[in-house]
Amino acid sequence: MFEQLGLIGCGLMGGSFALAMKKAGLVKRVVGYSKSPSTTDRARQLGVIDVEAPSALLAVAGADIVLVAVPVAATEATLKAIRHLVTPNMLIMDVGSTKADVVQAARRALRDQVGSFVPAHPITGREVSGVEHADAELYTGRQVILTPMDRTLPEQFAKAETVWNALGCRVSNMSPESHDAAFAAVSHLPHLLAFAMMNSITGQAEGDDFLSLAGPGFRDFTRIAASDPKVWRDILLSNREELLAQSRLFQQTLQNIEQAMQKGDTQALEDMITLASETRAHWRMGAQRTSKGR
Amino acid sequence: MFEQLGLIGCGLMGGSFALAMKKAGLVKRVVGYSKSPSTTDRARQLGVIDVEAPSALLAVAGADIVLVAVPVAATEATLKAIRHLVTPNMLIMDVGSTKADVVQAARRALRDQVGSFVPAHPITGREVSGVEHADAELYTGRQVILTPMDRTLPEQFAKAETVWNALGCRVSNMSPESHDAAFAAVSHLPHLLAFAMMNSITGQAEGDDFLSLAGPGFRDFTRIAASDPKVWRDILLSNREELLAQSRLFQQTLQNIEQAMQKGDTQALEDMITLASETRAHWRMGAQRTSKGR
């Protein structure tokens, strides 16, 4: 389907996309660029990319599909760097976990070529980062949210849908603002809480002893705390207002539970836990939402 | 090794212990009692217990090993109910996630027979409850913390160690107070946060839409939110002071991260996430602690 994928950012997300595209037979050649030359080199050694590009611009030269897989705060500089080679026939996507900032960055950076850009957020990830962990199956069975702009070209949007569907994803679309509000609640907040809880424990004199006793509940709860620091620094800042609002709501709810504990209000406490427990027991990943089309 | 296990509480933890004991060939017969007769009946149908007892006391009659696997607040009433049949040759254990309260309850309830009681906390669990989920492998490879009292009989303590080792567990021991401080941090706090986060989301008008978008990070982070409400109501209340202290430390750490976000202090934010990420990446379940012996 595509001749050449220009991959900018050869980490977990970008590398996995390249592998998935190759495995699906959707691309003939992958030209990759990473900020760190050793990463690009490693990506080629691992067969994630076929050719190393010395710059983001040169990764785009000759590409008919481009994936920008960098920490979200680097999106604008990256798009500016490639702008001169962007054409209306080129599909450009990102994989960022925030979308309002990315859309604004794309408008500023790509200007009259912004129609080629289809903002994308595949809902997947790992607690490990780096091209060594790239996995052709990372996207399989996951949801992908597209947040097209008014100026997004219909043919590029259609191509984006086709690509993700071909990788085994369920595609839906929403506004960047709705996206960021939702993911502040169900993704960015859990990460923030997991980071804070890890640091709260290690900040205590007995922290290491405590950690040595932790079991499978802790293991799963904190898995996301091991996420890539630069990626998550950018996400927390990029979606700061929505995230702080979610964190305020969370802290109010936490304090309500604490009050029931302090009062020894057994029934209120049981009711609150029951609500949480039943909600979580009935939740199924990706089960409720259906693609709304465009 | 044992003739008869008296099982009081035929839920996930108790049922799994019965299955594991049978599988390991450590017990000839399991006599079970649950508060709900339908649970006891179901446990017998599933082969988790061999004989249904009509009361906790009758589950203990003829037993040389007794497991009390009930929500921690029910420990005292349960031990009182069986006290008349407790002998110095009998090993009695619990599986409660809090220990200071359990030890006090045991002292009050068992009085001169308290030496037969070896307080135990196997560090395992599931997000599902009930005898239907009982699993002979639930304890395999897990840590078990014993919190013996001054009056705990050495031969019963030794038997307890032998039993858990035979089930494939690593056994260590500590004081009830140290236990509760540690588990407030690494188990009870994560549960509290997971409950609060679920309720914070469902309390919002768009909560269901948000939940439909949640991915694998949310799935793992909230797994423990589906835990049994009565079990966790009791744990949160039983270890209230330690847990509230941990929650205060957590909220301070959270607010420090939020301040870095509000100030746009990119470096401070990255440093805090890096600390959490590296700590979690290097943590291995049960890897650091070695049994201290008694």
Coordinates of N, CA, C and O in Angstrom, one line a residue, chain A residues 18-157:
Chain A
A18 N 6.6 0.5 12.9 CA 7.4 0.1 11.7 C 7.3 -1.5 11.6 O 7.0 -2.0 10.5
L19 N 7.5 -2.2 12.7 CA 7.4 -3.6 12.6 C 6.0 -4.1 12.2 O 5.9 -5.1 11.4
A20 N 5.0 -3.5 12.7 CA 3.6 -3.9 12.4 C 3.3 -3.6 11.0 O 2.6 -4.4 10.3
M21 N 3.7 -2.5 10.5 CA 3.5 -2.1 9.1 C 4.2 -3.1 8.1 O 3.6 -3.5 7.1
K22 N 5.4 -3.5 8.5 CA 6.1 -4.5 7.6 C 5.4 -5.8 7.7 O 5.2 -6.5 6.7
K23 N 5.0 -6.2 8.9 CA 4.4 -7.5 9.1 C 3.1 -7.6 8.3 O 2.8 -8.7 7.8
A24 N 2.4 -6.5 8.3 CA 1.1 -6.5 7.6 C 1.3 -6.3 6.0 O 0.3 -6.3 5.3
G25 N 2.5 -6.2 5.6 CA 2.8 -5.9 4.2 C 2.3 -4.6 3.7 O 2.0 -4.4 2.5
L26 N 2.2 -3.6 4.6 CA 1.7 -2.3 4.2 C 2.7 -1.3 3.7 O 2.4 -0.3 3.2
V27 N 4.0 -1.7 3.9 CA 5.0 -0.7 3.5 C 6.3 -1.5 2.9 O 6.6 -2.6 3.4
K28 N 6.9 -0.9 1.9 CA 8.1 -1.6 1.3 C 9.4 -1.3 2.1 O 10.2 -2.1 2.1
R29 N 9.4 -0.1 2.6 CA 10.7 0.4 3.1 C 10.5 1.4 4.2 O 9.6 2.2 4.1
V30 N 11.3 1.2 5.2 CA 11.2 2.2 6.4 C 12.5 2.9 6.5 O 13.6 2.3 6.7
V31 N 12.4 4.3 6.4 CA 13.6 5.1 6.7 C 13.4 5.8 8.0 O 12.4 6.4 8.3
G32 N 14.3 5.6 8.9 CA 14.2 6.0 10.3 C 15.1 7.1 10.7 O 16.3 7.1 10.3
Y33 N 14.7 7.9 11.6 CA 15.5 8.9 12.3 C 15.2 9.0 13.8 O 14.0 9.0 14.1
S34 N 16.3 9.0 14.6 CA 16.1 9.3 16.0 C 17.0 10.4 16.4 O 18.1 10.5 15.8
K35 N 16.7 11.1 17.4 CA 17.5 12.2 17.9 C 18.9 11.6 18.3 O 19.9 12.2 18.0
S36 N 18.9 10.4 18.9 CA 20.2 9.8 19.2 C 20.6 8.9 18.1 O 19.9 7.9 17.8
P37 N 21.8 9.1 17.5 CA 22.3 8.3 16.4 C 22.4 6.8 16.8 O 22.2 5.9 16.0
S38 N 22.7 6.6 18.1 CA 22.9 5.2 18.5 C 21.6 4.5 18.5 O 21.5 3.3 18.2
T39 N 20.5 5.2 18.8 CA 19.1 4.6 18.7 C 18.8 4.2 17.2 O 18.3 3.1 16.9
T40 N 19.1 5.2 16.3 CA 18.8 4.9 14.9 C 19.6 3.7 14.4 O 19.1 2.8 13.7
D41 N 20.8 3.7 14.8 CA 21.7 2.6 14.5 C 21.2 1.2 15.0 O 21.1 0.2 14.2
R42 N 20.8 1.3 16.2 CA 20.2 0.0 16.8 C 18.9 -0.4 16.1 O 18.7 -1.6 16.0
A43 N 18.1 0.6 15.8 CA 16.9 0.3 15.1 C 17.1 -0.5 13.7 O 16.4 -1.4 13.4
R44 N 18.2 0.0 13.1 CA 18.6 -0.7 11.8 C 19.1 -2.1 12.0 O 18.7 -3.0 11.4
Q45 N 20.0 -2.2 13.1 CA 20.5 -3.5 13.4 C 19.4 -4.5 13.7 O 19.5 -5.7 13.4
L46 N 18.4 -4.0 14.4 CA 17.3 -4.9 14.8 C 16.3 -5.1 13.7 O 15.3 -5.9 13.9
G47 N 16.5 -4.5 12.5 CA 15.6 -4.7 11.4 C 14.3 -3.9 11.6 O 13.3 -4.2 10.8
V48 N 14.2 -3.0 12.5 CA 13.0 -2.2 12.7 C 12.9 -1.2 11.6 O 11.8 -0.9 11.0
I49 N 14.0 -0.6 11.2 CA 14.1 0.3 10.0 C 15.1 -0.3 9.0 O 15.9 -1.1 9.4
D50 N 14.9 0.1 7.7 CA 15.8 -0.4 6.7 C 17.0 0.5 6.4 O 18.1 0.1 6.1
V51 N 16.7 1.8 6.6 CA 17.7 2.8 6.2 C 17.7 3.9 7.3 O 16.7 4.3 7.8
E52 N 18.9 4.3 7.7 CA 19.1 5.4 8.7 C 19.1 6.7 8.0 O 19.8 6.9 7.0
A53 N 18.3 7.7 8.5 CA 18.3 9.0 7.9 C 19.1 9.9 8.9 O 19.0 9.8 10.1
P54 N 19.9 10.8 8.4 CA 20.7 11.7 9.3 C 19.9 12.8 9.9 O 20.4 13.6 10.7
S55 N 18.7 13.0 9.4 CA 17.8 14.1 10.0 C 16.4 13.7 9.8 O 16.1 12.8 9.0
A56 N 15.5 14.4 10.6 CA 14.1 14.2 10.4 C 13.6 14.5 9.0 O 12.9 13.8 8.4
L57 N 14.2 15.6 8.4 CA 13.8 16.0 7.1 C 14.1 14.9 6.1 O 13.3 14.6 5.2
L58 N 15.3 14.3 6.2 CA 15.7 13.3 5.2 C 14.9 12.0 5.4 O 14.8 11.2 4.5
A59 N 14.4 11.8 6.6 CA 13.6 10.6 6.8 C 12.3 10.7 6.1 O 11.6 9.7 5.7
V60 N 11.9 12.0 5.8 CA 10.6 12.2 5.1 C 10.8 12.3 3.6 O 9.8 12.0 2.9
A61 N 12.0 12.5 3.2 CA 12.2 12.6 1.7 C 11.8 11.3 1.0 O 12.4 10.2 1.4
G62 N 10.9 11.3 0.1 CA 10.5 10.1 -0.6 C 9.4 9.3 0.1 O 9.0 8.3 -0.4
A63 N 9.0 9.7 1.3 CA 8.0 9.0 2.1 C 6.6 9.3 1.6 O 6.3 10.4 1.3
D64 N 5.7 8.3 1.6 CA 4.3 8.6 1.4 C 3.5 8.4 2.7 O 2.4 8.8 2.7
I65 N 4.2 7.9 3.7 CA 3.6 7.9 5.0 C 4.7 8.2 6.1 O 5.8 7.7 5.9
V66 N 4.3 9.1 7.0 CA 5.3 9.5 8.0 C 4.7 9.3 9.4 O 3.5 9.7 9.6
L67 N 5.4 8.7 10.3 CA 5.0 8.7 11.7 C 5.9 9.4 12.6 O 7.1 9.2 12.6
V68 N 5.4 10.4 13.3 CA 6.1 11.1 14.3 C 5.9 10.5 15.7 O 4.8 10.6 16.2
A69 N 6.9 9.9 16.2 CA 6.7 9.1 17.5 C 7.7 9.7 18.5 O 8.7 9.0 18.8
V70 N 7.5 10.9 18.9 CA 8.5 11.6 19.8 C 7.7 12.1 21.0 O 6.4 12.1 21.0
P71 N 8.3 12.4 22.1 CA 7.6 13.0 23.2 C 6.8 14.2 22.7 O 7.2 14.9 21.9
V72 N 5.5 14.4 23.3 CA 4.6 15.3 22.6 C 5.2 16.7 22.5 O 4.9 17.5 21.6
A73 N 6.0 17.1 23.5 CA 6.5 18.5 23.4 C 7.5 18.7 22.3 O 7.8 19.8 21.9
A74 N 8.0 17.6 21.7 CA 8.9 17.7 20.6 C 8.2 17.7 19.2 O 8.8 17.8 18.2
T75 N 6.9 17.6 19.3 CA 6.1 17.5 18.0 C 6.3 18.7 17.1 O 6.5 18.6 15.9
E76 N 6.1 19.9 17.7 CA 6.2 21.1 16.9 C 7.5 21.3 16.2 O 7.6 21.5 15.0
A77 N 8.6 21.1 16.9 CA 9.9 21.2 16.3 C 10.1 20.2 15.2 O 10.7 20.5 14.2
T78 N 9.6 19.0 15.5 CA 9.8 17.9 14.5 C 9.0 18.2 13.2 O 9.5 18.1 12.1
L79 N 7.8 18.7 13.4 CA 7.0 19.0 12.2 C 7.5 20.2 11.4 O 7.5 20.3 10.2
K80 N 8.1 21.2 12.2 CA 8.7 22.3 11.5 C 9.9 21.8 10.7 O 10.2 22.3 9.6
A81 N 10.7 20.9 11.2 CA 11.9 20.4 10.6 C 11.5 19.7 9.3 O 12.4 19.6 8.4
I82 N 10.4 19.1 9.2 CA 10.0 18.3 7.9 C 9.1 19.1 7.0 O 8.8 18.6 5.9
R83 N 8.6 20.2 7.4 CA 7.6 20.9 6.7 C 7.9 21.1 5.2 O 6.9 20.9 4.4
H84 N 9.1 21.4 4.8 CA 9.4 21.7 3.4 C 9.2 20.5 2.5 O 9.1 20.7 1.3
L85 N 9.2 19.3 3.0 CA 9.0 18.1 2.2 C 7.6 17.5 2.3 O 7.3 16.5 1.7
V86 N 6.7 18.2 3.1 CA 5.4 17.7 3.2 C 4.5 18.0 2.0 O 4.6 19.1 1.5
T87 N 3.8 17.0 1.5 CA 2.9 17.3 0.3 C 1.5 16.8 0.7 O 1.3 16.1 1.6
P88 N 0.6 17.2 -0.1 CA -0.8 16.8 0.1 C -1.1 15.3 -0.1 O -2.1 14.8 0.4
N89 N -0.1 14.7 -0.7 CA -0.3 13.2 -0.9 C 0.3 12.4 0.2 O 0.2 11.2 0.1
M90 N 0.9 13.1 1.1 CA 1.6 12.4 2.2 C 0.7 12.3 3.4 O 0.0 13.2 3.8
L91 N 0.6 11.1 4.0 CA -0.1 10.9 5.3 C 0.9 11.1 6.5 O 1.9 10.3 6.5
I92 N 0.7 12.0 7.3 CA 1.5 12.2 8.5 C 0.7 12.0 9.7 O -0.4 12.5 9.9
M93 N 1.2 11.1 10.6 CA 0.5 10.9 11.9 C 1.4 11.0 13.1 O 2.7 10.9 12.9
D94 N 0.9 11.2 14.2 CA 1.7 11.1 15.5 C 1.0 10.0 16.3 O 0.1 9.3 15.8
V95 N 1.6 9.7 17.4 CA 1.0 8.7 18.3 C 0.9 9.2 19.8 O 0.9 8.5 20.7
G96 N 0.8 10.6 19.9 CA 0.9 11.2 21.2 C -0.3 11.0 22.0 O -1.5 10.8 21.5
S97 N -0.1 11.0 23.3 CA -1.2 10.7 24.3 C -2.0 11.9 24.6 O -3.0 11.9 25.4
T98 N -1.6 13.1 24.1 CA -2.4 14.3 24.3 C -2.6 14.8 22.9 O -1.8 14.6 22.0
K99 N -3.7 15.5 22.7 CA -4.1 15.9 21.3 C -4.3 17.4 21.1 O -4.0 17.9 20.0
A100 N -4.8 18.1 22.1 CA -5.1 19.6 21.9 C -3.8 20.3 21.6 O -3.7 21.0 20.6
D101 N -2.8 20.0 22.4 CA -1.4 20.6 22.2 C -0.8 20.2 20.8 O -0.2 21.0 20.1
V102 N -1.0 18.9 20.5 CA -0.4 18.4 19.3 C -1.1 19.1 18.0 O -0.4 19.4 17.1
V103 N -2.4 19.2 18.1 CA -3.1 19.9 17.0 C -2.6 21.3 16.8 O -2.4 21.8 15.7
Q104 N -2.5 22.0 17.9 CA -2.0 23.4 17.9 C -0.6 23.5 17.3 O -0.3 24.3 16.5
A105 N 0.2 22.5 17.8 CA 1.6 22.5 17.3 C 1.6 22.2 15.8 O 2.4 22.8 15.0
A106 N 0.8 21.3 15.3 CA 0.7 21.0 13.9 C 0.3 22.2 13.1 O 0.8 22.5 12.0
R107 N -0.7 22.9 13.6 CA -1.2 24.1 12.8 C -0.1 25.1 12.7 O 0.2 25.7 11.6
R108 N 0.6 25.3 13.8 CA 1.7 26.3 13.7 C 2.9 25.9 12.8 O 3.4 26.6 12.1
A109 N 3.2 24.6 12.9 CA 4.4 24.1 12.3 C 4.1 23.8 10.8 O 5.0 24.1 9.9
L110 N 3.0 23.2 10.5 CA 2.8 22.8 9.1 C 2.0 23.8 8.2 O 2.0 23.7 7.0
R111 N 1.4 24.8 8.9 CA 0.6 25.8 8.2 C -0.2 25.3 7.1 O -1.1 24.5 7.3
D112 N 0.1 25.7 5.8 CA -0.8 25.3 4.7 C -0.7 23.8 4.4 O -1.5 23.4 3.5
Q113 N 0.2 23.1 5.0 CA 0.3 21.7 4.7 C -0.3 20.9 5.9 O -0.2 19.6 5.9
V114 N -1.1 21.5 6.8 CA -1.6 20.8 7.9 C -2.6 19.8 7.6 O -2.8 18.8 8.3
G115 N -3.2 19.9 6.4 CA -4.2 18.9 6.0 C -3.7 17.5 5.8 O -4.4 16.5 5.9
S116 N -2.3 17.4 5.7 CA -1.8 16.0 5.6 C -1.6 15.3 6.9 O -1.3 14.1 7.0
F117 N -1.8 16.1 8.0 CA -1.6 15.6 9.3 C -2.9 15.0 9.9 O -3.9 15.7 10.0
V118 N -2.8 13.8 10.3 CA -4.0 13.1 11.0 C -3.5 12.8 12.4 O -2.8 11.8 12.6
P119 N -4.0 13.5 13.4 CA -3.5 13.3 14.8 C -4.1 11.9 15.3 O -5.3 11.7 15.1
A120 N -3.2 11.1 15.8 CA -3.6 9.8 16.2 C -3.1 9.4 17.6 O -2.0 9.8 18.0
H121 N -4.0 8.7 18.4 CA -3.6 8.2 19.7 C -3.9 6.7 19.8 O -5.1 6.4 20.1
P122 N -3.0 5.9 19.5 CA -3.2 4.4 19.8 C -3.2 4.2 21.3 O -2.2 4.5 21.9
I123 N -4.2 3.5 21.8 CA -4.3 3.3 23.2 C -3.6 2.0 23.6 O -4.2 1.0 23.8
T124 N -2.3 2.2 23.7 CA -1.4 1.0 24.0 C -0.2 1.5 24.7 O 0.0 2.7 24.8
G125 N 0.7 0.7 25.1 CA 1.9 1.1 25.7 C 2.5 0.0 26.5 O 1.9 -1.1 26.6
R126 N 3.7 0.2 27.0 CA 4.4 -0.8 27.8 C 5.1 0.0 28.9 O 5.3 1.2 28.8
E127 N 5.4 -0.7 30.0 CA 6.2 -0.1 31.0 C 7.7 -0.1 30.7 O 8.5 0.4 31.5
V128 N 8.0 -0.6 29.5 CA 9.4 -0.5 29.1 C 9.5 0.4 27.9 O 8.5 0.6 27.2
S129 N 10.6 1.0 27.6 CA 10.7 1.9 26.5 C 11.9 1.5 25.7 O 12.7 0.7 26.1
G130 N 12.1 2.1 24.5 CA 13.2 1.8 23.7 C 13.0 0.9 22.6 O 12.1 0.0 22.7
V131 N 13.7 1.0 21.5 CA 13.5 0.2 20.3 C 13.7 -1.3 20.6 O 13.2 -2.1 19.9
E132 N 14.5 -1.6 21.6 CA 14.7 -3.1 21.9 C 13.4 -3.7 22.3 O 13.3 -5.0 22.2
H133 N 12.4 -3.0 22.7 CA 11.2 -3.6 23.1 C 10.1 -3.4 22.0 O 8.9 -3.8 22.3
A134 N 10.5 -2.9 20.9 CA 9.5 -2.7 19.8 C 8.9 -4.1 19.5 O 9.6 -5.1 19.5
D135 N 7.6 -4.1 19.2 CA 6.8 -5.3 19.1 C 5.8 -5.2 18.0 O 4.9 -4.3 18.1
A136 N 5.8 -6.0 17.0 CA 4.9 -5.9 15.9 C 3.4 -6.1 16.4 O 2.5 -5.7 15.6
E137 N 3.2 -6.6 17.6 CA 1.8 -6.8 18.1 C 1.4 -5.7 19.0 O 0.3 -5.9 19.6
L138 N 2.2 -4.7 19.3 CA 1.9 -3.7 20.3 C 0.5 -3.1 20.0 O -0.2 -2.7 21.0
Y139 N 0.1 -2.9 18.8 CA -1.1 -2.2 18.4 C -2.3 -3.2 18.2 O -3.4 -2.7 18.1
T140 N -2.0 -4.4 18.1 CA -3.1 -5.4 17.7 C -4.2 -5.4 18.7 O -4.0 -5.6 19.9
G141 N -5.4 -5.2 18.3 CA -6.6 -5.3 19.1 C -6.8 -4.1 19.9 O -7.8 -4.0 20.8
R142 N -6.0 -3.0 19.8 CA -6.2 -1.8 20.5 C -7.1 -0.8 19.9 O -7.3 -0.9 18.7
Q143 N -7.6 0.1 20.6 CA -8.3 1.3 20.1 C -7.3 2.3 19.6 O -6.3 2.5 20.2
V144 N -7.7 3.0 18.5 CA -7.0 4.2 18.1 C -7.9 5.3 18.0 O -9.0 5.2 17.3
I145 N -7.6 6.4 18.6 CA -8.4 7.6 18.5 C -7.8 8.6 17.5 O -6.6 9.0 17.7
L146 N -8.6 9.0 16.5 CA -8.1 10.1 15.6 C -8.8 11.4 16.0 O -10.0 11.3 16.3
T147 N -8.1 12.4 16.0 CA -8.7 13.7 16.3 C -8.5 14.7 15.1 O -7.7 15.6 15.2
P148 N -9.2 14.5 14.0 CA -8.9 15.3 12.8 C -9.3 16.8 13.0 O -10.2 17.1 13.9
M149 N -8.7 17.7 12.3 CA -9.0 19.1 12.3 C -9.9 19.4 11.1 O -10.1 18.6 10.2
D150 N -10.5 20.6 11.1 CA -11.3 21.1 10.0 C -10.5 20.9 8.7 O -11.1 20.5 7.7
R151 N -9.2 21.2 8.7 CA -8.5 21.2 7.5 C -7.9 19.9 7.1 O -7.2 19.7 6.1
T152 N -8.1 18.9 8.0 CA -7.5 17.5 7.6 C -8.1 17.1 6.3 O -9.3 17.1 6.1
L153 N -7.3 16.6 5.4 CA -7.7 16.2 4.1 C -8.5 14.9 4.2 O -7.9 13.9 4.8
P154 N -9.7 14.8 3.6 CA -10.5 13.6 3.7 C -9.7 12.3 3.3 O -9.9 11.3 3.9
E155 N -8.9 12.5 2.2 CA -8.2 11.3 1.7 C -7.1 10.8 2.7 O -6.9 9.6 2.8
Q156 N -6.5 11.8 3.4 CA -5.5 11.3 4.3 C -6.2 10.7 5.6 O -5.7 9.8 6.2
F157 N -7.3 11.3 6.0 CA -8.0 10.7 7.1 C -8.5 9.3 6.8 O -8.3 8.4 7.6

